[in-house]
XYZ file of C-alpha atoms in Angstrom:
690
model
C -17.214 9.402 -14.995
C -18.703 9.438 -11.904
C -20.555 6.437 -12.111
C -17.263 4.599 -13.549
C -15.626 5.954 -10.783
C -18.561 4.736 -7.760
C -17.850 1.044 -9.812
C -14.441 1.343 -9.288
C -14.966 2.598 -5.571
C -16.995 -0.309 -4.493
C -14.403 -3.013 -6.164
C -11.386 -1.864 -4.548
C -13.731 -1.868 -0.700
C -14.907 -4.405 -1.645
C -11.050 -6.335 -2.568
C -9.956 -4.191 1.172
C -13.233 -6.221 2.654
C -12.835 -9.315 1.737
C -8.636 -8.762 1.789
C -9.393 -7.702 5.901
C -11.477 -11.131 7.004
C -8.265 -13.340 6.220
C -8.018 -12.857 9.926
C -10.453 -16.138 10.474
C -10.281 -19.248 12.513
C -8.052 -20.633 10.224
C -5.233 -18.248 10.462
C -5.641 -18.579 14.438
C -4.696 -22.316 14.472
C -1.950 -21.903 12.043
C -0.470 -19.892 13.925
C -0.926 -21.257 17.072
C 0.624 -24.621 15.798
C 3.312 -22.616 14.500
C 4.369 -21.081 17.557
C 5.211 -24.217 18.942
C 7.251 -25.139 15.035
C 9.179 -21.494 16.340
C 10.676 -22.921 19.218
C 13.712 -24.921 17.023
C 16.856 -23.000 18.455
C 17.933 -22.373 14.948
C 15.047 -20.361 13.721
C 15.268 -19.262 17.728
C 18.372 -17.230 17.133
C 16.519 -14.576 14.084
C 15.463 -12.997 17.388
C 18.349 -12.880 19.569
C 16.192 -11.346 22.722
C 13.814 -14.171 22.510
C 16.957 -17.327 21.816
C 17.821 -15.596 25.148
C 15.002 -16.009 26.986
C 14.268 -19.209 24.866
C 18.278 -20.475 26.277
C 16.925 -18.617 30.732
C 13.906 -21.765 29.455
C 16.311 -24.937 28.658
C 18.002 -23.832 32.201
C 14.949 -23.183 34.393
C 13.978 -26.004 33.037
C 16.569 -28.764 33.550
C 16.195 -27.033 37.674
C 13.170 -28.493 38.042
C 14.476 -31.807 36.864
C 17.585 -31.659 38.517
C 18.037 -29.266 41.035
C 20.564 -30.920 43.095
C 22.873 -30.212 39.427
C 22.199 -26.571 40.578
C 22.249 -27.708 44.532
C 18.324 -25.906 44.343
C 16.865 -28.952 46.332
C 13.067 -27.876 47.600
C 12.223 -25.255 44.885
C 10.474 -27.007 42.152
C 7.093 -25.163 42.737
C 8.391 -21.885 41.438
C 10.881 -23.241 39.086
C 8.379 -24.735 37.459
C 6.398 -21.529 37.816
C 9.219 -19.210 36.222
C 10.014 -21.995 33.677
C 5.978 -22.565 32.770
C 5.703 -18.133 32.558
C 9.575 -18.512 30.351
C 6.968 -21.072 27.641
C 4.353 -18.828 27.403
C 6.672 -15.512 26.840
C 8.584 -17.194 23.684
C 5.252 -18.726 22.561
C 3.020 -15.548 23.050
C 6.585 -13.608 21.077
C 6.650 -16.624 17.850
C 2.444 -16.541 17.904
C 2.822 -13.094 17.408
C 4.815 -13.629 14.312
C 2.982 -16.727 13.446
C -0.391 -14.085 13.461
C 1.118 -12.029 10.932
C 2.861 -14.228 8.350
C -0.111 -16.462 8.332
C -2.357 -13.423 7.034
C 0.054 -12.906 4.451
C -0.302 -17.180 3.861
C -3.611 -16.896 3.451
C -3.376 -14.170 0.388
C -0.907 -16.018 -1.355
C -3.289 -18.891 -1.152
C -6.462 -16.989 -2.988
C -4.102 -15.984 -4.960
C -2.583 -18.909 -6.352
C -6.494 -19.863 -6.882
C -5.984 -17.370 -9.940
C -2.812 -19.133 -11.204
C -4.188 -21.795 -13.501
C -2.445 -23.533 -15.804
C -4.174 -22.479 -19.186
C -4.019 -23.199 -22.777
C -2.742 -20.845 -24.783
C -2.341 -19.924 -28.461
C 1.020 -19.657 -29.825
C 1.643 -18.385 -32.475
C 4.692 -19.221 -34.860
C 6.842 -17.331 -37.623
C 3.837 -18.110 -40.207
C 1.266 -17.180 -38.208
C -0.067 -20.876 -37.261
C -1.522 -21.322 -34.063
C -0.511 -24.475 -31.680
C -2.263 -25.174 -28.818
C 0.212 -24.853 -25.330
C 0.101 -25.114 -21.764
C 1.056 -21.303 -19.979
C 3.852 -23.048 -18.231
C 5.402 -24.181 -22.244
C 5.753 -20.047 -22.016
C 8.138 -17.941 -22.970
C 9.587 -14.185 -22.711
C 9.053 -13.481 -26.632
C 6.459 -15.574 -27.461
C 3.685 -14.443 -29.232
C 0.175 -15.259 -27.931
C -3.870 -14.754 -29.324
C -5.735 -13.854 -26.431
C -9.339 -14.382 -27.230
C -12.398 -13.317 -25.318
C -13.804 -15.372 -22.639
C -10.034 -16.692 -22.590
C -7.040 -16.048 -19.289
C -4.076 -14.017 -20.499
C -1.942 -17.061 -20.236
C 1.130 -15.040 -18.620
C 2.448 -11.380 -18.431
C 2.882 -9.281 -21.313
C 2.866 -6.251 -23.384
C -0.434 -6.269 -25.936
C 1.354 -5.725 -29.745
C -1.829 -5.466 -31.674
C -5.166 -5.305 -31.140
C -7.614 -3.862 -28.275
C -9.709 -5.450 -25.876
C -11.517 -5.152 -22.532
C -9.614 -6.669 -19.441
C -11.040 -8.204 -16.233
C -8.526 -7.680 -13.688
C -11.341 -8.312 -10.861
C -8.944 -11.530 -9.629
C -6.360 -9.769 -9.106
C -7.027 -5.882 -8.353
C -10.550 -7.034 -6.980
C -11.315 -4.623 -8.622
C -15.226 -5.119 -10.976
C -15.032 -2.793 -13.308
C -12.695 -4.038 -16.576
C -10.488 -1.410 -18.078
C -9.516 -0.606 -22.107
C -6.002 -2.567 -22.904
C -4.477 -1.611 -26.205
C -1.216 -2.192 -28.865
C 0.782 1.192 -28.076
C 1.084 3.490 -25.781
C 1.215 3.369 -21.846
C -2.516 0.703 -21.321
C -0.563 -2.113 -22.985
C 0.409 -4.721 -21.191
C -1.839 -7.654 -19.425
C -1.088 -9.624 -16.502
C -1.052 -13.788 -15.935
C -5.037 -14.635 -15.077
C -6.124 -11.878 -15.894
C -10.090 -12.028 -18.757
C -10.259 -10.758 -21.684
C -13.690 -9.700 -22.086
C -13.978 -9.218 -24.583
C -12.614 -8.783 -28.729
C -8.884 -10.468 -29.682
C -5.526 -9.026 -28.631
C -1.844 -10.675 -29.519
C 0.559 -10.278 -26.695
C 3.725 -10.790 -26.562
C 5.414 -12.714 -23.514
C 7.186 -10.697 -21.219
C 8.158 -13.437 -18.188
C 9.928 -17.215 -18.116
C 7.540 -19.174 -15.933
C 8.020 -18.514 -12.644
C 9.015 -15.066 -13.251
C 5.703 -13.496 -13.611
C 3.630 -10.476 -11.766
C 1.729 -13.544 -10.338
C 4.218 -15.362 -9.573
C 6.289 -12.633 -8.168
C 3.923 -11.439 -5.846
C 2.933 -14.545 -4.103
C 6.365 -14.789 -3.155
C 6.369 -11.195 -1.569
C 3.249 -11.684 0.258
C 3.452 -14.983 2.077
C 7.284 -13.283 3.464
C 9.645 -16.006 2.268
C 12.931 -14.214 2.127
C 11.600 -11.305 3.576
C 14.453 -8.787 3.889
C 14.828 -6.707 7.123
C 14.242 -3.190 6.558
C 17.837 -0.255 7.207
C 15.040 0.475 10.508
C 14.446 -2.619 11.707
C 18.430 -3.527 11.205
C 18.961 -0.490 13.500
C 16.852 -0.993 15.913
C 17.376 -5.396 16.669
C 21.404 -3.973 16.572
C 20.018 -1.673 20.220
C 17.723 -5.102 21.535
C 20.671 -6.989 21.440
C 23.407 -4.721 22.737
C 20.823 -3.499 25.730
C 20.318 -7.530 26.108
C 23.866 -7.911 25.649
C 24.092 -4.984 29.422
C 21.209 -6.255 30.912
C 23.063 -9.804 30.649
C 26.404 -7.995 32.082
C 24.708 -6.435 35.097
C 23.298 -9.917 36.272
C 26.138 -11.312 36.233
C 28.282 -9.445 37.904
C 25.175 -9.255 40.714
C 25.964 -12.127 41.643
C 29.168 -11.473 43.134
C 27.966 -8.623 44.717
C 24.762 -10.892 45.922
C 27.267 -12.805 47.865
C 29.146 -10.253 49.822
C 26.339 -8.966 51.410
C 25.281 -13.015 51.813
C 22.547 -13.230 49.629
C 22.048 -16.413 47.529
C 20.616 -15.163 44.426
C 19.147 -18.501 42.604
C 19.742 -19.479 39.105
C 15.953 -19.169 38.511
C 15.502 -15.665 40.447
C 18.435 -14.283 38.230
C 16.786 -15.220 35.362
C 13.609 -13.987 35.580
C 15.807 -10.583 36.504
C 16.921 -10.946 32.944
C 14.240 -11.527 31.344
C 11.790 -8.930 32.970
C 14.963 -6.441 32.295
C 15.614 -6.817 29.032
C 13.539 -5.609 26.255
C 11.176 -9.021 25.714
C 8.281 -7.093 24.082
C 9.202 -5.315 21.376
C 12.020 -8.293 20.630
C 8.186 -10.048 20.581
C 6.786 -7.902 18.795
C 9.330 -6.658 15.823
C 9.408 -8.770 13.539
C 5.642 -8.721 13.565
C 5.400 -5.376 13.491
C 7.530 -5.179 9.866
C 4.896 -8.427 8.097
C 1.960 -6.711 9.078
C 3.642 -3.142 8.044
C 3.754 -5.306 4.604
C 0.496 -7.171 5.031
C -1.648 -3.455 4.813
C -0.186 -2.071 1.678
C -1.275 -5.262 0.380
C -4.219 -4.607 1.202
C -4.279 -1.287 -0.479
C -3.754 -3.423 -3.730
C -0.010 -2.282 -3.369
C 2.768 -4.454 -4.197
C 6.024 -3.622 -2.270
C 8.572 -5.513 -3.759
C 10.491 -4.999 -0.518
C 10.103 -3.436 3.380
C 12.790 -0.875 2.724
C 10.407 0.894 0.330
C 7.551 1.282 2.922
C 9.308 1.859 5.614
C 11.271 4.563 3.419
C 7.655 5.942 1.887
C 6.856 7.255 5.610
C 10.096 8.924 5.771
C 8.975 11.308 1.734
C 9.674 14.703 1.129
C 8.848 15.245 -2.250
C 6.449 13.194 -4.826
C 7.281 13.484 -7.963
C 3.663 12.711 -10.492
C 3.967 12.342 -13.894
C 0.375 14.291 -15.142
C -1.068 11.455 -18.084
C -2.994 8.783 -16.570
C -1.700 9.702 -13.685
C -2.967 12.900 -12.623
C -5.473 13.574 -15.451
C -7.163 10.205 -17.169
C -5.453 10.735 -20.089
C -8.477 10.738 -22.245
C -9.514 14.141 -23.375
C -13.009 14.140 -22.172
C -15.937 16.742 -23.284
C -16.118 20.038 -19.966
C -18.320 22.917 -21.328
C -20.263 23.337 -24.875
C -19.879 26.703 -26.075
C -21.724 27.957 -28.199
C -20.147 30.661 -31.213
C -22.768 33.317 -33.281
C -26.700 33.860 -31.965
C -26.470 29.815 -31.022
C -27.339 29.223 -27.329
C -25.538 26.530 -24.908
C -28.358 24.829 -25.091
C -27.983 24.816 -28.878
C -24.825 22.967 -29.391
C -25.274 20.781 -26.528
C -28.623 19.327 -28.179
C -26.693 19.156 -31.397
C -23.157 17.655 -30.036
C -25.342 15.467 -28.357
C -27.167 13.945 -31.974
C -23.189 13.699 -33.662
C -22.572 11.586 -31.030
C -24.947 9.562 -30.087
C -23.456 6.371 -31.669
C -20.193 7.729 -31.352
C -18.425 5.175 -29.142
C -15.281 6.488 -28.771
C -14.052 8.503 -25.294
C -14.622 11.651 -26.564
C -17.492 10.320 -27.911
C -19.191 9.387 -24.761
C -17.760 12.225 -22.634
C -19.733 14.565 -24.744
C -22.858 11.995 -23.858
C -21.835 12.112 -19.887
C -21.716 15.840 -19.995
C -24.923 16.382 -21.401
C -26.578 14.551 -18.842
C -24.657 15.423 -16.046
C -26.191 19.419 -17.798
C -30.015 17.858 -17.103
C -30.394 17.020 -20.573
C -32.600 13.085 -21.110
C -30.906 11.188 -23.427
C -32.316 8.370 -25.449
C -30.078 6.506 -27.835
C -33.031 3.770 -28.999
C -35.050 6.789 -30.488
C -31.754 6.929 -33.025
C -31.740 3.350 -34.151
C -32.579 4.207 -37.901
C -30.019 6.988 -37.900
C -26.880 6.139 -40.551
C -24.190 6.991 -38.766
C -21.169 8.733 -39.909
C -17.551 7.235 -38.111
C -14.508 8.982 -37.905
C -11.926 8.476 -40.352
C -8.168 10.488 -40.910
C -9.538 11.672 -44.584
C -12.433 14.012 -43.029
C -12.181 14.146 -39.901
C -15.125 14.278 -38.229
C -17.835 12.276 -36.889
C -21.657 12.484 -36.655
C -24.688 10.982 -38.379
C -27.372 12.506 -40.351
C -31.477 11.711 -39.968
C -34.714 13.446 -41.441
C -32.616 15.025 -44.253
C -30.462 16.203 -41.152
C -27.664 16.199 -41.161
C -25.099 16.507 -37.766
C -21.025 16.159 -37.355
C -18.779 17.010 -34.607
C -15.065 17.234 -35.795
C -11.605 19.724 -36.615
C -12.613 23.065 -36.519
C -11.031 22.538 -39.743
C -12.783 20.182 -41.375
C -16.418 21.683 -40.202
C -14.834 24.788 -41.843
C -14.651 22.653 -45.165
C -17.703 21.083 -44.571
C -20.282 24.036 -43.900
C -18.811 25.782 -46.610
C -19.397 22.885 -48.834
C -22.859 23.194 -48.207
C -23.020 26.766 -49.123
C -22.921 28.122 -45.323
C -20.328 30.395 -44.009
C -18.519 30.062 -40.408
C -19.359 32.498 -37.502
C -17.040 35.693 -37.225
C -16.161 34.576 -33.257
C -15.405 30.932 -33.999
C -11.600 30.658 -34.227
C -11.522 33.566 -31.341
C -12.755 31.166 -29.268
C -11.347 28.250 -30.631
C -8.109 29.481 -30.074
C -9.266 30.503 -26.333
C -9.686 26.912 -25.754
C -6.158 25.707 -26.994
C -4.913 28.427 -25.573
C -5.661 27.001 -21.997
C -4.488 23.320 -22.824
C -7.563 21.429 -24.557
C -8.611 20.695 -27.950
C -11.651 22.135 -29.453
C -14.521 20.607 -31.386
C -17.060 22.365 -33.623
C -20.696 21.441 -33.967
C -22.686 21.234 -36.657
C -26.035 20.941 -38.167
C -25.850 20.961 -42.236
C -24.265 24.264 -43.200
C -24.257 26.164 -39.979
C -21.497 25.788 -36.853
C -23.567 26.272 -34.055
C -20.483 26.600 -31.467
C -17.550 24.488 -29.729
C -17.395 21.605 -27.285
C -14.066 22.264 -25.374
C -12.116 19.072 -24.839
C -9.537 18.896 -21.563
C -7.568 15.746 -19.773
C -9.618 15.882 -17.118
C -7.954 15.455 -13.875
C -9.435 13.034 -11.981
C -11.620 13.206 -8.842
C -10.632 14.325 -5.156
C -6.872 14.669 -6.539
C -7.263 18.048 -5.119
C -8.264 17.191 -1.729
C -5.410 14.100 -1.468
C -3.059 16.797 -2.548
C -3.947 19.015 -0.084
C -3.713 16.206 2.655
C -0.097 15.224 1.746
C 0.455 19.428 1.971
C -0.563 18.664 5.541
C 2.415 15.791 5.480
C 5.028 18.859 4.898
C 5.504 16.528 1.354
C 6.180 19.100 -1.848
C 4.219 17.790 -5.116
C 5.243 18.708 -8.120
C 4.369 17.493 -11.967
C 6.294 16.947 -14.497
C 4.388 16.627 -18.120
C 5.225 17.412 -21.157
C 2.203 20.230 -22.589
C 3.274 23.898 -22.775
C 3.358 25.834 -19.981
C -0.421 27.357 -20.416
C -1.484 23.835 -20.601
C 0.408 22.549 -17.528
C 0.105 25.676 -15.686
C -3.932 25.362 -15.553
C -3.601 21.714 -15.165
C -1.508 22.496 -11.892
C -3.930 24.772 -10.742
C -7.117 23.022 -10.547
C -5.388 19.276 -9.141
C -3.455 21.596 -6.748
C 0.175 20.413 -6.582
C 2.428 22.859 -5.817
C 4.771 22.493 -8.329
C 5.116 21.871 -11.997
C 7.590 21.553 -14.623
C 6.321 21.893 -18.624
C 7.307 20.330 -22.006
C 9.874 17.869 -19.563
C 11.942 15.082 -21.129
C 12.849 11.358 -19.299
C 16.500 12.986 -18.076
C 13.900 16.235 -16.768
C 12.277 14.140 -14.455
C 15.770 12.378 -13.764
C 17.151 15.484 -12.518
C 15.191 16.819 -10.629
C 14.779 14.031 -8.184
C 18.366 14.435 -7.496
C 18.401 17.050 -6.843
C 15.829 16.880 -4.114
C 17.854 13.627 -3.662
C 21.308 15.888 -3.400
C 19.773 17.905 -0.421
C 18.738 15.140 2.238
C 15.643 14.435 1.038
C 13.210 11.581 0.132
C 11.710 11.136 -3.305
C 8.424 9.446 -4.155
C 7.754 9.127 -8.430
C 5.172 7.383 -9.271
C 4.517 6.747 -13.376
C 2.806 4.444 -15.806
C 4.848 4.560 -19.168
C 7.723 3.877 -20.353
C 9.572 7.120 -20.643
C 9.217 7.177 -16.525
C 10.454 3.975 -16.247
C 14.595 5.927 -15.466
C 12.960 8.092 -12.545
C 11.476 5.541 -10.969
C 14.317 3.809 -10.525
C 16.061 6.890 -9.836
C 13.622 7.598 -6.974
C 13.998 5.810 -3.754
C 10.208 4.773 -3.894
C 8.917 3.836 -6.802
C 5.062 3.779 -7.568
C 4.355 2.234 -10.839
C 0.323 1.588 -12.328
C -0.649 -1.673 -12.889
C -2.421 -0.484 -16.047
C 1.016 1.162 -17.349
C 4.450 -0.735 -19.857
C 6.157 -3.688 -17.951
C 9.148 -1.174 -17.772
C 7.564 1.333 -15.323
C 6.590 -2.032 -13.567
C 9.672 -3.299 -13.896
C 11.898 -0.503 -12.853
C 9.654 0.371 -9.925
C 9.939 -0.954 -6.067
C 6.169 -0.708 -5.579
C 2.978 -1.468 -8.209
C -0.424 -0.404 -7.561
C -2.743 -3.011 -8.514
C -5.417 -0.022 -8.591
C -3.982 1.851 -10.921
C -4.808 5.049 -8.515
C -2.267 7.232 -7.699
C -3.447 8.886 -5.171
C -3.566 5.335 -3.434
C 0.282 6.910 -2.817
C -0.672 9.223 0.172
C -1.913 5.955 2.055
C 1.119 3.861 1.201
C 2.960 7.410 2.312
C 0.523 6.578 5.711
C 0.996 3.561 6.319
C 5.187 3.863 6.157
C 4.382 6.102 9.416
C 2.684 4.500 11.050
C 4.768 1.451 10.905
C 7.759 4.088 11.783
C 5.145 5.376 14.278
C 4.492 1.255 15.996
C 7.871 0.971 16.707
C 8.733 3.744 17.578
C 5.449 3.400 20.199
C 6.453 -0.035 21.146
C 10.096 0.405 21.940
C 9.008 3.599 23.912
C 6.284 1.499 26.086
C 8.841 -2.029 26.711
C 11.401 0.052 27.835
C 9.358 1.953 29.921
C 8.267 -1.455 31.022
C 11.358 -1.734 32.749
C 10.554 0.706 35.460
C 8.246 -1.434 37.056
C 8.927 -4.929 36.751
C 12.813 -3.267 38.188
C 11.229 -1.752 41.626
C 9.184 -5.629 41.838
C 12.158 -7.771 41.376
C 14.963 -5.695 43.156
C 13.221 -5.255 45.942
C 12.387 -9.081 46.073
C 15.847 -10.278 45.854
C 17.916 -8.282 48.665
C 14.577 -7.853 51.530
C 15.752 -11.504 53.116
C 19.017 -10.582 53.664
C 18.808 -6.943 53.422
C 15.155 -5.529 55.169
C 16.253 -1.756 54.902
C 15.704 -2.475 50.949
C 11.281 -3.556 51.910
C 11.100 0.464 51.418
C 11.479 0.485 47.631
C 8.562 -2.192 47.433
C 6.016 0.555 47.271
C 4.328 -1.062 45.333
C 3.622 -3.384 48.361
C 3.939 -7.042 47.062
C 3.161 -9.448 49.080
C 6.091 -11.343 49.260
C 10.001 -11.916 47.578
C 8.285 -14.922 45.826
C 5.042 -13.118 44.510
C 6.726 -9.713 43.121
C 9.158 -12.099 40.923
C 6.245 -14.707 39.280
C 3.904 -11.347 39.167
C 6.776 -9.530 37.033
C 7.202 -12.462 35.092
C 3.468 -13.008 34.973
C 3.053 -9.206 33.552
C 6.384 -9.218 31.157
C 4.223 -12.729 29.223
C 0.798 -11.789 29.596
C 1.375 -7.533 27.586
C 2.449 -9.413 24.066
C -0.507 -11.085 23.135
C -1.869 -7.855 24.416
C -0.242 -5.714 22.128
C -0.650 -7.871 19.842
C -3.811 -6.073 18.078
C -1.822 -2.778 17.716
C 1.402 -4.032 16.474
C -0.887 -6.225 14.069
C -2.983 -2.916 13.462
C -0.154 -0.017 13.535
C -0.476 3.140 15.566
C -3.095 5.366 14.074
C -1.081 8.366 12.314
C -2.211 11.694 12.281
C -0.671 14.760 9.861
C 1.524 16.653 13.004
C 4.926 18.236 12.761
C 7.418 16.166 14.064
C 8.051 17.490 18.080
C 4.437 17.052 18.219
C 4.115 13.637 16.876
C 7.297 12.887 20.377
C 5.626 14.678 23.025
C 2.514 12.348 21.900
C 4.319 9.911 21.813
C 6.069 10.020 24.955
C 2.905 10.815 27.432
C 0.994 7.700 25.815
C 3.235 5.289 25.714
C 6.304 6.489 27.725
C 4.489 7.420 30.821
C 1.966 4.621 29.634
C 4.020 2.321 29.774
C 5.693 3.520 33.205
C 2.138 3.907 34.918
C 0.594 -0.104 33.520
C 2.647 -2.507 34.754
C 2.747 -0.826 38.921
C -1.087 -1.304 37.503
C -0.447 -4.738 36.314
C 1.921 -6.405 38.565
C -0.233 -5.278 41.273
C -3.578 -6.857 40.193
C -1.233 -10.467 39.247
C 0.057 -10.145 43.070
C -2.939 -9.569 44.562
C -4.206 -12.999 42.557
C -1.364 -14.672 43.581
C -1.364 -14.084 47.256
C -4.859 -16.584 46.908
C -3.124 -19.024 45.939
C 0.673 -18.628 47.978
């Protein structure tokens, strides 16, 4: 189990490493070209703040070529400098957005390489095979997929069992077992069948497959703004309108005191006062948030889902296949009668040495973990006894000795037929295992029962630690299971969830989610089965496992390609990081205005009102250098903040009050101090040239 988990982790880390390297020279070049393409006013109108800056840039350019039209003869050099700085301000803003989009497009290109026009073996009503193109397959078609074939499109296995290589989609190197029926029957187009063959019912029409949808989403085409982003955008537009009115009203005030304000100066003042920093980075923050989720191998159907994850209060988790592996696995060897544990262990291994079922393999793994050396090559000539519904046992005959393991009743009957008698404490120990929610398997050699194998649905490694992380984030976890209360309590305690609901139905899950939502809480739900689909649709954030059914994935607004339910913790962290990044950069942008105000306002009025020089406590060289310094800082700070917008502000699980205090201290106070220092340094450099 640990070895498989290690392989799985290495695969995910490898995938994450590949995806983190998407920021390369090609993306940078494309982003640079995109910066100029996005100068199109129609595209700029999507960002009202930067659209105002672009209008100001055009007006300033007109003052350079037609100064007489604005009565600004003799100021061509200053006007051109203002124009150049404003142009770079817009280009830097466009570069941030294009860079964020570029990562998604690069990932989409890598996904498109896995989307090939493969040939499919389509079955007709009579079972005859027809070779067709995967692009001709429609929803409801039945195809045969054999070892070595690519799955032609999304679907569900309706017959057979196969090992599927999903590395092209998930980046995970270890193949997964998919079989007809149950919650592990869905397959994704572009994955490869490694062994055996299966019949698949296609569940998507051409262009509507899971891979098609994923490519479209990571490209960012049609990305809708989230409610928080819309609200912040509205605030920025409102502030821009207010400052526009303030700047316009300065003209008559300046005329009254005998100061003539040039249009380039007014534009510079407006650009410095409106929240250009956050306005320039807002789209990049949203796109980068979606990109971060995708790089964790989670496909978010909307930015709203990512953002909602940052405000989650309660998490509902399905037990089987989510918290636990979903397979019964050996947990303990229990001796009965006068036998010892090592006797049971050795006999269980002999009965399981050729057993390829999950239970059989888990017996060997447990014995190996307990120090028993296993050499299966020594038993190559032994007679393997497979499990059947009639005998309900399996085992091995070797050198005249018979080893058996199976249901307690079946093994008891077997030894009695050989003339043996079950130990007196056998039933007592078997009942104890059953009360704990486990399954007892009896182990026998010949006519003697040595003990029991305690099979249990094992909790996935690291779940308890992950749930502790959620608790520190203020998120309550509830496990839903169809098991009896005793079994549910045992699993809940082992996993470390806050609460559980035993013998739950799909209706119970929806009821719990609605009760939490009625209290004003946002709820996340993870699941993989068809019976989880209604709850996944009801939840604010529904995370379906990629190994689950088509119904579950269609109902959810996120799909975890690694089928790791604990991934929701990473999603929550990214959601909180997204909200914190917006808040931090908004705070920094607003605080910037204080320094720029004290740089430009004194510069505008000092010549006519000498007393205004008192406000020039930064000691800026001249009115011209003051305006240009503020403008240059306003432009330069945008590319300097792009890495922060792309990476996101680091999230720490702290109370809201502490987070707010920390945010104000770093980005509020820092947003005031940094511009003063930056503007002064730029002014000192300009002093050499002016």
